[in-house]
mmCIF file of C-alpha atoms in Angstrom:
data_model
loop_
_atom_site.group_PDB
_atom_site.id
_atom_site.type_symbol
_atom_site.label_atom_id
_atom_site.label_comp_id
_atom_site.label_asym_id
_atom_site.label_seq_id
_atom_site.Cartn_x
_atom_site.Cartn_y
_atom_site.Cartn_z
ATOM 1 C CA MET L 14 0.000 0.000 0.000
ATOM 2 C CA ASP L 15 2.888 2.365 0.782
ATOM 3 C CA GLN L 16 4.249 1.775 -2.703
ATOM 4 C CA LYS L 17 0.872 2.545 -4.302
ATOM 5 C CA ILE L 18 0.652 5.795 -2.341
ATOM 6 C CA ARG L 19 4.177 6.780 -3.443
ATOM 7 C CA GLN L 20 3.052 6.161 -7.025
ATOM 8 C CA GLY L 21 0.159 8.578 -6.530
ATOM 9 C CA HIS L 22 -2.577 5.955 -6.097
ATOM 10 C CA PHE L 23 -4.667 6.367 -2.958
ATOM 11 C CA PRO L 24 -5.900 2.861 -2.066
ATOM 12 C CA ARG L 25 -9.494 2.095 -1.126
ATOM 13 C CA LEU L 26 -9.731 -0.302 1.799
ATOM 14 C CA ALA L 27 -12.865 -1.968 3.174
ATOM 15 C CA ILE L 28 -13.013 -3.368 6.700
ATOM 16 C CA VAL L 29 -15.956 -5.659 7.436
ATOM 17 C CA GLY L 30 -17.273 -5.789 11.008
ATOM 18 C CA GLY L 31 -18.221 -3.045 13.468
ATOM 19 C CA GLY L 32 -17.094 -4.754 16.678
ATOM 20 C CA TYR L 33 -13.920 -4.196 18.690
ATOM 21 C CA GLY L 34 -11.682 -5.791 16.063
ATOM 22 C CA GLY L 35 -13.147 -3.844 13.145
ATOM 23 C CA VAL L 36 -13.035 -0.490 14.938
ATOM 24 C CA GLU L 37 -9.444 -0.983 16.121
ATOM 25 C CA LEU L 38 -8.303 -2.128 12.682
ATOM 26 C CA ALA L 39 -10.067 0.760 10.898
ATOM 27 C CA ALA L 40 -8.541 3.323 13.276
ATOM 28 C CA CYS L 41 -5.043 1.863 13.005
ATOM 29 C CA VAL L 42 -5.145 1.551 9.203
ATOM 30 C CA ALA L 43 -6.487 5.105 8.793
ATOM 31 C CA ARG L 44 -3.746 6.382 11.081
ATOM 32 C CA ARG L 45 -1.031 4.341 9.337
ATOM 33 C CA LEU L 46 -2.219 5.218 5.800
ATOM 34 C CA PRO L 47 -3.723 8.720 6.088
ATOM 35 C CA LYS L 48 -4.037 9.064 2.299
ATOM 36 C CA ALA L 49 -6.014 5.847 1.907
ATOM 37 C CA LYS L 50 -9.801 5.819 1.771
ATOM 38 C CA VAL L 51 -10.887 3.540 4.615
ATOM 39 C CA THR L 52 -14.510 2.385 4.884
ATOM 40 C CA LEU L 53 -15.931 0.351 7.752
ATOM 41 C CA LEU L 54 -18.815 -1.911 6.707
ATOM 42 C CA SER L 55 -21.030 -2.770 9.674
ATOM 43 C CA ARG L 56 -24.544 -4.167 10.143
ATOM 44 C CA GLY L 57 -25.245 -1.469 12.749
ATOM 45 C CA ARG L 58 -23.499 1.500 14.288
ATOM 46 C CA PRO L 59 -19.932 0.523 15.260
ATOM 47 C CA MET L 60 -19.789 -0.724 18.858
ATOM 48 C CA SER L 61 -23.573 -0.348 19.061
ATOM 49 C CA GLY L 62 -25.009 -0.744 22.546
ATOM 50 C CA THR L 63 -21.693 -0.241 24.349
ATOM 51 C CA ARG L 64 -20.243 2.718 26.225
ATOM 52 C CA ALA L 65 -17.856 3.168 23.317
ATOM 53 C CA GLU L 66 -20.506 3.910 20.657
ATOM 54 C CA PRO L 67 -20.528 7.761 20.824
ATOM 55 C CA LEU L 68 -16.770 7.875 21.372
ATOM 56 C CA VAL L 69 -16.066 5.601 18.401
ATOM 57 C CA ASP L 70 -18.414 7.577 16.125
ATOM 58 C CA GLN L 71 -16.496 10.783 16.829
ATOM 59 C CA ALA L 72 -13.033 9.204 16.693
ATOM 60 C CA LEU L 73 -13.612 7.444 13.355
ATOM 61 C CA LYS L 74 -14.997 10.652 11.857
ATOM 62 C CA LYS L 75 -11.905 12.563 12.999
ATOM 63 C CA LEU L 76 -9.671 9.903 11.417
ATOM 64 C CA GLY L 77 -11.586 10.137 8.136
ATOM 65 C CA VAL L 78 -13.021 6.612 8.295
ATOM 66 C CA ALA L 79 -16.309 6.308 6.406
ATOM 67 C CA VAL L 80 -18.945 4.081 8.024
ATOM 68 C CA GLU L 81 -21.435 2.191 5.878
ATOM 69 C CA ILE L 82 -24.378 0.461 7.594
ATOM 70 C CA CYS L 83 -24.950 -2.629 5.481
ATOM 71 C CA SER L 84 -24.847 -6.406 5.196
ATOM 72 C CA VAL L 85 -22.161 -7.987 3.036
ATOM 73 C CA ASP L 86 -23.658 -10.542 0.657
ATOM 74 C CA GLU L 87 -20.760 -11.489 -1.592
ATOM 75 C CA ILE L 88 -17.138 -10.564 -2.260
ATOM 76 C CA LYS L 89 -15.697 -11.027 -5.751
ATOM 77 C CA LYS L 90 -12.207 -10.667 -7.186
ATOM 78 C CA ASN L 91 -11.982 -9.026 -10.617
ATOM 79 C CA THR L 92 -9.595 -9.952 -13.397
ATOM 80 C CA ASN L 93 -7.738 -6.672 -12.811
ATOM 81 C CA GLY L 94 -6.921 -7.678 -9.248
ATOM 82 C CA GLN L 95 -9.479 -5.364 -7.655
ATOM 83 C CA THR L 96 -12.347 -6.510 -5.417
ATOM 84 C CA THR L 97 -16.063 -5.709 -5.509
ATOM 85 C CA ILE L 98 -18.413 -6.162 -2.552
ATOM 86 C CA GLN L 99 -22.079 -7.001 -3.075
ATOM 87 C CA ARG L 100 -23.934 -5.547 -0.099
ATOM 88 C CA THR L 101 -27.372 -4.493 1.107
ATOM 89 C CA SER L 102 -27.996 -1.242 2.955
ATOM 90 C CA ASN L 103 -29.308 -1.548 6.515
ATOM 91 C CA SER L 104 -29.769 2.193 6.918
ATOM 92 C CA ASN L 105 -33.146 3.935 7.044
ATOM 93 C CA ASP L 106 -31.568 6.958 5.383
ATOM 94 C CA SER L 107 -32.713 6.816 1.754
ATOM 95 C CA SER L 108 -29.980 9.287 0.777
ATOM 96 C CA LEU L 109 -27.337 6.635 1.447
ATOM 97 C CA THR L 110 -26.818 4.566 -1.672
ATOM 98 C CA ILE L 111 -24.505 1.627 -2.194
ATOM 99 C CA ASP L 112 -22.441 1.216 -5.328
ATOM 100 C CA ALA L 113 -21.822 -2.515 -5.574
ATOM 101 C CA GLU L 114 -19.649 -1.933 -8.634
ATOM 102 C CA ASP L 115 -17.064 0.202 -6.856
ATOM 103 C CA GLU L 116 -13.654 -1.423 -6.555
ATOM 104 C CA TRP L 117 -11.461 -1.956 -3.528
ATOM 105 C CA ASP L 118 -7.745 -2.581 -3.269
ATOM 106 C CA ALA L 119 -8.184 -4.793 -0.207
ATOM 107 C CA VAL L 120 -10.946 -6.188 1.999
ATOM 108 C CA LEU L 121 -10.152 -6.987 5.636
ATOM 109 C CA TRP L 122 -12.613 -9.260 7.471
ATOM 110 C CA THR L 123 -13.235 -9.015 11.236
ATOM 111 C CA ALA L 124 -16.912 -10.017 11.484
ATOM 112 C CA GLY L 125 -17.832 -13.066 13.537
ATOM 113 C CA SER L 126 -15.553 -15.716 14.995
ATOM 114 C CA LEU L 127 -15.132 -19.468 14.873
ATOM 115 C CA PRO L 128 -13.010 -21.842 16.939
ATOM 116 C CA ALA L 129 -9.664 -22.759 15.434
ATOM 117 C CA TYR L 130 -8.484 -26.170 14.234
ATOM 118 C CA PRO L 131 -8.756 -28.913 15.484
ATOM 119 C CA VAL L 132 -12.060 -28.000 17.176
ATOM 120 C CA THR L 133 -13.474 -27.090 13.754
ATOM 121 C CA LYS L 134 -13.018 -30.715 12.690
ATOM 122 C CA GLY L 135 -15.666 -32.597 14.654
ATOM 123 C CA GLU L 136 -14.082 -35.990 13.976
ATOM 124 C CA ASN L 137 -10.964 -34.834 15.846
ATOM 125 C CA MET L 138 -13.062 -34.176 18.963
ATOM 126 C CA ASP L 139 -14.201 -37.793 19.373
ATOM 127 C CA GLY L 140 -16.286 -38.146 22.518
ATOM 128 C CA LEU L 141 -16.638 -34.413 23.190
ATOM 129 C CA ALA L 142 -19.934 -32.585 22.632
ATOM 130 C CA LEU L 143 -20.005 -29.665 20.201
ATOM 131 C CA SER L 144 -22.544 -26.822 20.052
ATOM 132 C CA SER L 145 -24.354 -25.676 16.913
ATOM 133 C CA SER L 146 -21.632 -23.040 16.455
ATOM 134 C CA GLY L 147 -18.949 -25.737 16.423
ATOM 135 C CA ARG L 148 -17.604 -24.932 19.885
ATOM 136 C CA LEU L 149 -16.907 -27.369 22.701
ATOM 137 C CA ILE L 150 -19.794 -27.545 25.173
ATOM 138 C CA VAL L 151 -18.601 -27.005 28.742
ATOM 139 C CA ASP L 152 -20.416 -26.735 32.058
ATOM 140 C CA LYS L 153 -20.015 -23.883 34.522
ATOM 141 C CA THR L 154 -16.747 -25.432 35.778
ATOM 142 C CA LEU L 155 -15.452 -25.283 32.162
ATOM 143 C CA ARG L 156 -15.297 -29.079 31.937
ATOM 144 C CA CYS L 157 -16.204 -30.559 28.563
ATOM 145 C CA SER L 158 -19.356 -32.613 28.096
ATOM 146 C CA SER L 159 -19.591 -36.056 26.538
ATOM 147 C CA SER L 160 -21.055 -36.423 23.053
ATOM 148 C CA THR L 161 -22.798 -39.616 24.209
ATOM 149 C CA GLU L 162 -26.364 -38.915 25.296
ATOM 150 C CA ASN L 163 -27.188 -39.590 28.953
ATOM 151 C CA SER L 164 -23.549 -40.349 29.697
ATOM 152 C CA LYS L 165 -22.763 -39.988 33.396
ATOM 153 C CA VAL L 166 -19.010 -39.971 32.807
ATOM 154 C CA MET L 167 -17.516 -36.500 32.391
ATOM 155 C CA PRO L 168 -14.424 -36.364 30.158
ATOM 156 C CA SER L 169 -11.243 -35.252 31.902
ATOM 157 C CA VAL L 170 -10.952 -32.361 29.470
ATOM 158 C CA TRP L 171 -11.427 -28.658 30.163
ATOM 159 C CA ALA L 172 -11.689 -25.794 27.673
ATOM 160 C CA LEU L 173 -11.547 -22.011 27.770
ATOM 161 C CA GLY L 174 -11.664 -19.011 25.465
ATOM 162 C CA ASP L 175 -13.209 -18.810 21.992
ATOM 163 C CA CYS L 176 -13.271 -22.581 21.463
ATOM 164 C CA CYS L 177 -15.939 -23.298 24.095
ATOM 165 C CA GLU L 178 -19.511 -22.424 24.974
ATOM 166 C CA ILE L 179 -20.990 -22.686 28.471
ATOM 167 C CA THR L 180 -24.235 -24.698 28.511
ATOM 168 C CA PRO L 181 -26.638 -24.084 30.186
ATOM 169 C CA VAL L 182 -25.962 -20.376 29.788
ATOM 170 C CA VAL L 183 -24.474 -18.665 32.833
ATOM 171 C CA LEU L 184 -25.122 -14.952 33.343
ATOM 172 C CA PRO L 185 -23.404 -12.677 32.687
ATOM 173 C CA VAL L 186 -22.481 -14.313 29.374
ATOM 174 C CA PRO L 187 -18.692 -13.988 28.958
ATOM 175 C CA PRO L 188 -17.543 -12.180 25.809
ATOM 176 C CA LYS L 189 -15.084 -13.803 23.405
ATOM 177 C CA THR L 190 -12.201 -11.671 24.665
ATOM 178 C CA ALA L 191 -8.778 -12.168 26.228
ATOM 179 C CA GLN L 192 -10.096 -10.724 29.495
ATOM 180 C CA ALA L 193 -12.660 -13.521 29.808
ATOM 181 C CA ALA L 194 -10.159 -16.190 28.730
ATOM 182 C CA MET L 195 -7.639 -15.079 31.367
ATOM 183 C CA GLN L 196 -10.300 -15.317 34.071
ATOM 184 C CA GLN L 197 -11.284 -18.747 32.762
ATOM 185 C CA ALA L 198 -7.636 -19.858 32.836
ATOM 186 C CA ASP L 199 -7.505 -19.454 36.618
ATOM 187 C CA VAL L 200 -10.641 -21.583 37.026
ATOM 188 C CA VAL L 201 -9.394 -24.303 34.654
ATOM 189 C CA ALA L 202 -5.988 -24.476 36.374
ATOM 190 C CA SER L 203 -7.638 -24.826 39.780
ATOM 191 C CA ASN L 204 -10.112 -27.480 38.617
ATOM 192 C CA VAL L 205 -7.485 -29.574 36.809
ATOM 193 C CA LEU L 206 -5.353 -29.523 39.961
ATOM 194 C CA SER L 207 -8.361 -30.527 42.072
ATOM 195 C CA LYS L 208 -8.956 -33.487 39.730
ATOM 196 C CA ILE L 209 -5.330 -34.602 39.978
ATOM 197 C CA LEU L 210 -5.395 -34.379 43.779
ATOM 198 C CA ASN L 211 -8.811 -36.084 44.000
ATOM 199 C CA GLN L 212 -10.285 -32.967 45.592
ATOM 200 C CA GLU L 213 -13.185 -32.475 43.177
ATOM 201 C CA SER L 214 -15.396 -31.265 46.010
ATOM 202 C CA GLU L 215 -13.393 -28.030 45.792
ATOM 203 C CA THR L 216 -14.212 -27.476 42.110
ATOM 204 C CA GLU L 217 -14.533 -23.807 41.157
ATOM 205 C CA VAL L 218 -17.395 -22.338 39.124
ATOM 206 C CA PHE L 219 -16.626 -19.710 36.495
ATOM 207 C CA LYS L 220 -18.433 -16.388 36.634
ATOM 208 C CA PHE L 221 -17.259 -13.580 34.399
ATOM 209 C CA GLN L 222 -16.361 -10.306 36.091
ATOM 210 C CA ASP L 223 -16.439 -7.310 33.758
ATOM 211 C CA LEU L 224 -13.359 -5.232 34.547
ATOM 212 C CA GLY L 225 -13.928 -2.754 31.736
ATOM 213 C CA THR L 226 -12.357 -2.718 28.295
ATOM 214 C CA VAL L 227 -9.460 -1.027 26.540
ATOM 215 C CA LEU L 228 -9.115 -0.522 22.796
ATOM 216 C CA SER L 229 -6.762 1.116 20.340
ATOM 217 C CA LEU L 230 -7.899 4.151 18.354
ATOM 218 C CA GLY L 231 -4.861 4.385 16.108
ATOM 219 C CA GLY L 232 -1.259 5.377 16.794
ATOM 220 C CA PRO L 233 -0.628 6.356 20.420
ATOM 221 C CA ASN L 234 -4.315 6.894 21.153
ATOM 222 C CA GLY L 235 -6.709 4.554 22.868
ATOM 223 C CA ALA L 236 -9.796 4.353 25.031
ATOM 224 C CA ILE L 237 -10.706 2.930 28.410
ATOM 225 C CA LEU L 238 -14.320 1.828 28.857
ATOM 226 C CA GLY L 239 -15.904 1.288 32.251
ATOM 227 C CA PRO L 240 -17.630 -2.015 33.099
ATOM 228 C CA THR L 241 -21.156 -2.428 31.762
ATOM 229 C CA GLU L 242 -22.465 -4.753 34.466
ATOM 230 C CA ASP L 243 -24.182 -3.152 37.467
ATOM 231 C CA THR L 244 -21.722 -4.290 40.138
ATOM 232 C CA GLN L 245 -19.852 -2.787 43.068
ATOM 233 C CA LEU L 246 -16.820 -2.410 40.805
ATOM 234 C CA THR L 247 -18.896 -0.422 38.309
ATOM 235 C CA SER L 248 -20.154 1.963 40.985
ATOM 236 C CA LEU L 249 -16.532 2.576 41.970
ATOM 237 C CA LEU L 250 -14.865 2.885 38.555
ATOM 238 C CA ILE L 251 -17.442 4.883 36.581
ATOM 239 C CA PRO L 252 -17.335 7.990 38.849
ATOM 240 C CA LEU L 253 -13.517 7.853 38.735
ATOM 241 C CA LEU L 254 -13.502 7.639 34.935
ATOM 242 C CA ASP L 255 -16.038 10.453 34.626
ATOM 243 C CA THR L 256 -14.053 12.693 36.984
ATOM 244 C CA ALA L 257 -10.843 12.020 35.054
ATOM 245 C CA ARG L 258 -12.656 12.523 31.727
ATOM 246 C CA ILE L 259 -13.898 15.982 32.742
ATOM 247 C CA GLY L 260 -10.475 16.899 34.137
ATOM 248 C CA PHE L 261 -8.735 15.761 30.962
ATOM 249 C CA GLY L 262 -11.283 17.755 28.950
ATOM 250 C CA ILE L 263 -10.280 20.929 30.807
ATOM 251 C CA ALA L 264 -6.597 20.106 30.281
ATOM 252 C CA ASP L 265 -7.261 19.569 26.576
ATOM 253 C CA SER L 266 -8.909 23.007 26.347
ATOM 254 C CA LEU L 267 -5.758 24.560 27.803
ATOM 255 C CA PHE L 268 -3.661 22.458 25.423
ATOM 256 C CA ALA L 269 -5.658 23.756 22.445
ATOM 257 C CA THR L 270 -5.335 27.352 23.683
ATOM 258 C CA ILE L 271 -1.545 27.013 23.955
ATOM 259 C CA ILE L 272 -1.312 25.656 20.407
ATOM 260 C CA ASP L 273 -3.479 28.489 19.059
ATOM 261 C CA SER L 274 -1.433 31.185 20.807
ATOM 262 C CA SER L 275 2.076 29.868 20.082
ATOM 263 C CA ASP L 276 4.385 29.472 17.106
ATOM 264 C CA ILE L 277 3.854 25.714 17.080
ATOM 265 C CA ASP L 278 2.741 24.247 13.749
ATOM 266 C CA LYS L 279 -0.903 23.670 14.695
ATOM 267 C CA LYS L 280 -1.666 21.572 11.629
ATOM 268 C CA ALA L 281 1.249 19.232 12.293
ATOM 269 C CA VAL L 282 0.294 18.792 15.954
ATOM 270 C CA GLU L 283 -3.354 18.111 15.101
ATOM 271 C CA SER L 284 -2.366 15.601 12.429
ATOM 272 C CA LEU L 285 -0.484 13.593 15.064
ATOM 273 C CA GLY L 286 -3.655 13.556 17.165
ATOM 274 C CA LEU L 287 -1.817 13.922 20.467
ATOM 275 C CA SER L 288 -3.783 15.065 23.489
ATOM 276 C CA ILE L 289 -4.206 14.479 27.187
ATOM 277 C CA GLY L 290 -7.795 13.368 26.722
ATOM 278 C CA GLY L 291 -9.976 13.072 23.632
ATOM 279 C CA TYR L 292 -9.171 16.441 21.996
ATOM 280 C CA GLY L 293 -6.847 14.891 19.412
ATOM 281 C CA LEU L 294 -9.559 12.391 18.497
ATOM 282 C CA GLY L 295 -12.312 14.961 18.107
ATOM 283 C CA VAL L 296 -14.125 13.458 21.098
ATOM 284 C CA ASP L 297 -16.506 15.617 23.119
ATOM 285 C CA PRO L 298 -15.943 14.670 26.789
ATOM 286 C CA GLU L 299 -19.528 15.612 27.668
ATOM 287 C CA SER L 300 -21.021 13.010 25.316
ATOM 288 C CA THR L 301 -18.968 9.970 26.312
ATOM 289 C CA PRO L 302 -19.765 9.049 29.951
ATOM 290 C CA GLY L 303 -17.984 6.106 31.528
ATOM 291 C CA THR L 304 -15.029 6.350 29.159
ATOM 292 C CA LEU L 305 -11.594 7.898 28.785
ATOM 293 C CA SER L 306 -9.868 8.443 25.461
ATOM 294 C CA GLY L 307 -6.731 10.020 24.081
ATOM 295 C CA THR L 308 -2.972 9.603 24.271
ATOM 296 C CA LEU L 309 -2.830 8.944 28.017
ATOM 297 C CA SER L 310 -5.529 6.301 27.639
ATOM 298 C CA GLY L 311 -3.498 4.716 24.850
ATOM 299 C CA ALA L 312 -0.438 4.611 27.119
ATOM 300 C CA SER L 313 -2.559 3.143 29.923
ATOM 301 C CA ARG L 314 -3.823 0.449 27.557
ATOM 302 C CA ARG L 315 -0.268 -0.609 26.749
ATOM 303 C CA ALA L 316 0.680 -0.546 30.427
ATOM 304 C CA ILE L 317 -2.292 -2.777 31.312
ATOM 305 C CA TYR L 318 -1.262 -5.351 28.707
ATOM 306 C CA ALA L 319 2.337 -5.281 29.958
ATOM 307 C CA LEU L 320 1.268 -5.742 33.578
ATOM 308 C CA ARG L 321 -0.866 -8.766 32.659
ATOM 309 C CA MET L 322 2.226 -10.648 31.458
ATOM 310 C CA PRO L 323 3.071 -13.619 33.729
ATOM 311 C CA THR L 324 6.717 -12.758 34.584
ATOM 312 C CA ASN L 325 8.655 -9.575 35.337
ATOM 313 C CA LYS L 326 10.914 -10.182 32.328
ATOM 314 C CA GLN L 327 7.929 -10.463 29.996
ATOM 315 C CA ARG L 328 6.379 -7.347 31.547
ATOM 316 C CA ALA L 329 9.599 -5.403 30.960
ATOM 317 C CA VAL L 330 9.920 -6.631 27.363
ATOM 318 C CA ALA L 331 6.255 -5.868 26.588
ATOM 319 C CA GLY L 332 6.484 -2.393 28.133
ATOM 320 C CA ALA L 333 9.738 -1.528 26.357
ATOM 321 C CA SER L 334 8.431 -2.868 23.043
ATOM 322 C CA ALA L 335 5.250 -0.786 23.311
ATOM 323 C CA PHE L 336 7.209 2.366 24.176
ATOM 324 C CA ILE L 337 9.790 1.943 21.400
ATOM 325 C CA SER L 338 7.246 1.050 18.703
ATOM 326 C CA SER L 339 4.996 3.993 19.662
ATOM 327 C CA ALA L 340 7.922 6.429 19.694
ATOM 328 C CA ALA L 341 9.184 5.145 16.335
ATOM 329 C CA ALA L 342 5.720 5.408 14.764
ATOM 330 C CA LEU L 343 5.257 8.979 16.024
ATOM 331 C CA ALA L 344 8.726 9.954 14.788
ATOM 332 C CA LYS L 345 7.902 8.586 11.331
ATOM 333 C CA GLU L 346 4.561 10.402 11.238
ATOM 334 C CA ALA L 347 6.236 13.661 12.281
ATOM 335 C CA SER L 348 8.922 13.170 9.622
ATOM 336 C CA ASP L 349 6.274 12.515 6.968
ATOM 337 C CA GLN L 350 4.434 15.677 8.032
ATOM 338 C CA ILE L 351 7.608 17.764 7.749
ATOM 339 C CA GLN L 352 8.430 16.333 4.318
ATOM 340 C CA SER L 353 4.862 16.909 3.131
ATOM 341 C CA SER L 354 4.909 20.488 4.444
ATOM 342 C CA ASN L 355 8.266 21.212 2.793
ATOM 343 C CA SER L 356 7.037 19.709 -0.468
ATOM 344 C CA ASN L 357 3.894 21.860 -0.440
ATOM 345 C CA ASN L 358 5.914 24.987 0.330
ATOM 346 C CA GLY L 359 8.264 24.181 -2.547
ATOM 347 C CA GLU L 360 5.362 23.813 -4.982
ATOM 348 C CA LYS L 361 3.914 27.165 -3.904
ATOM 349 C CA ARG L 362 7.225 28.892 -4.647
#
């Protein structure tokens, strides 16, 4: 894509799926390839029904990501190497039309999820029950069920993460995320050990605890979302996030005032999207309760991932890697901005 841009061709990229993966990918691609036309194809508003919905709407708009509310019916590759996407509009706005003949340089798929091999091959899971979605059926202790009807013998197999489905359903239903899988890992480890030690009376039951969510919004920016479940943790974290969000909003106002009143290249600073809170993302702090966004939130997201590593060495490596990669990316973006500015000034002369 970089080569196409250098040759004067601005690529058109379609990203299918308006969930966490699609939003993060769209934001990162738009940030990495600012001259590309990035369109997010989603059945509904991106991150619909979550705390992130208003924040994501504003952030994607600021990044120049177009959002198309539609269902993808078919994807075809043309003889010229381009791709067309047959889709149906899901929007009530009659002014929004879909051109199924338009061509795309690349289509990136993030919609839906399936368990990985070998779970996808039922014959490889001999004796283990599978759900209609092809996932391993587990009980609330995350132990797999037998595929033999009325079997009283439970297989000595446990599963966690995307490859399994708890039946009967336990509320709250755990999302297919790393946060849920890490909580499940503790339960599985404890229950396997109890089985080995013949202490099955001490078997643990899994119950998902929503600790909030973090997501990338391109480059150094990110967002922190408070828990959605009505728990004691929610009543503690949401007021803290809202207080910080308002405080960061005030700091961003001062930041914007300083840029306006100084000799700093305002356009270059805004293009990097740096801010204490959501200013650099075009996010209105008054319209996004229960969330934090911006450069500090992006740094916090990386710190959280580093801290979740199992050893101090891995934490140090993850933290250093995140810092170096972010600094290098920002340096490249700043360099590109300077070169672009110099080139434009040269053309004007």
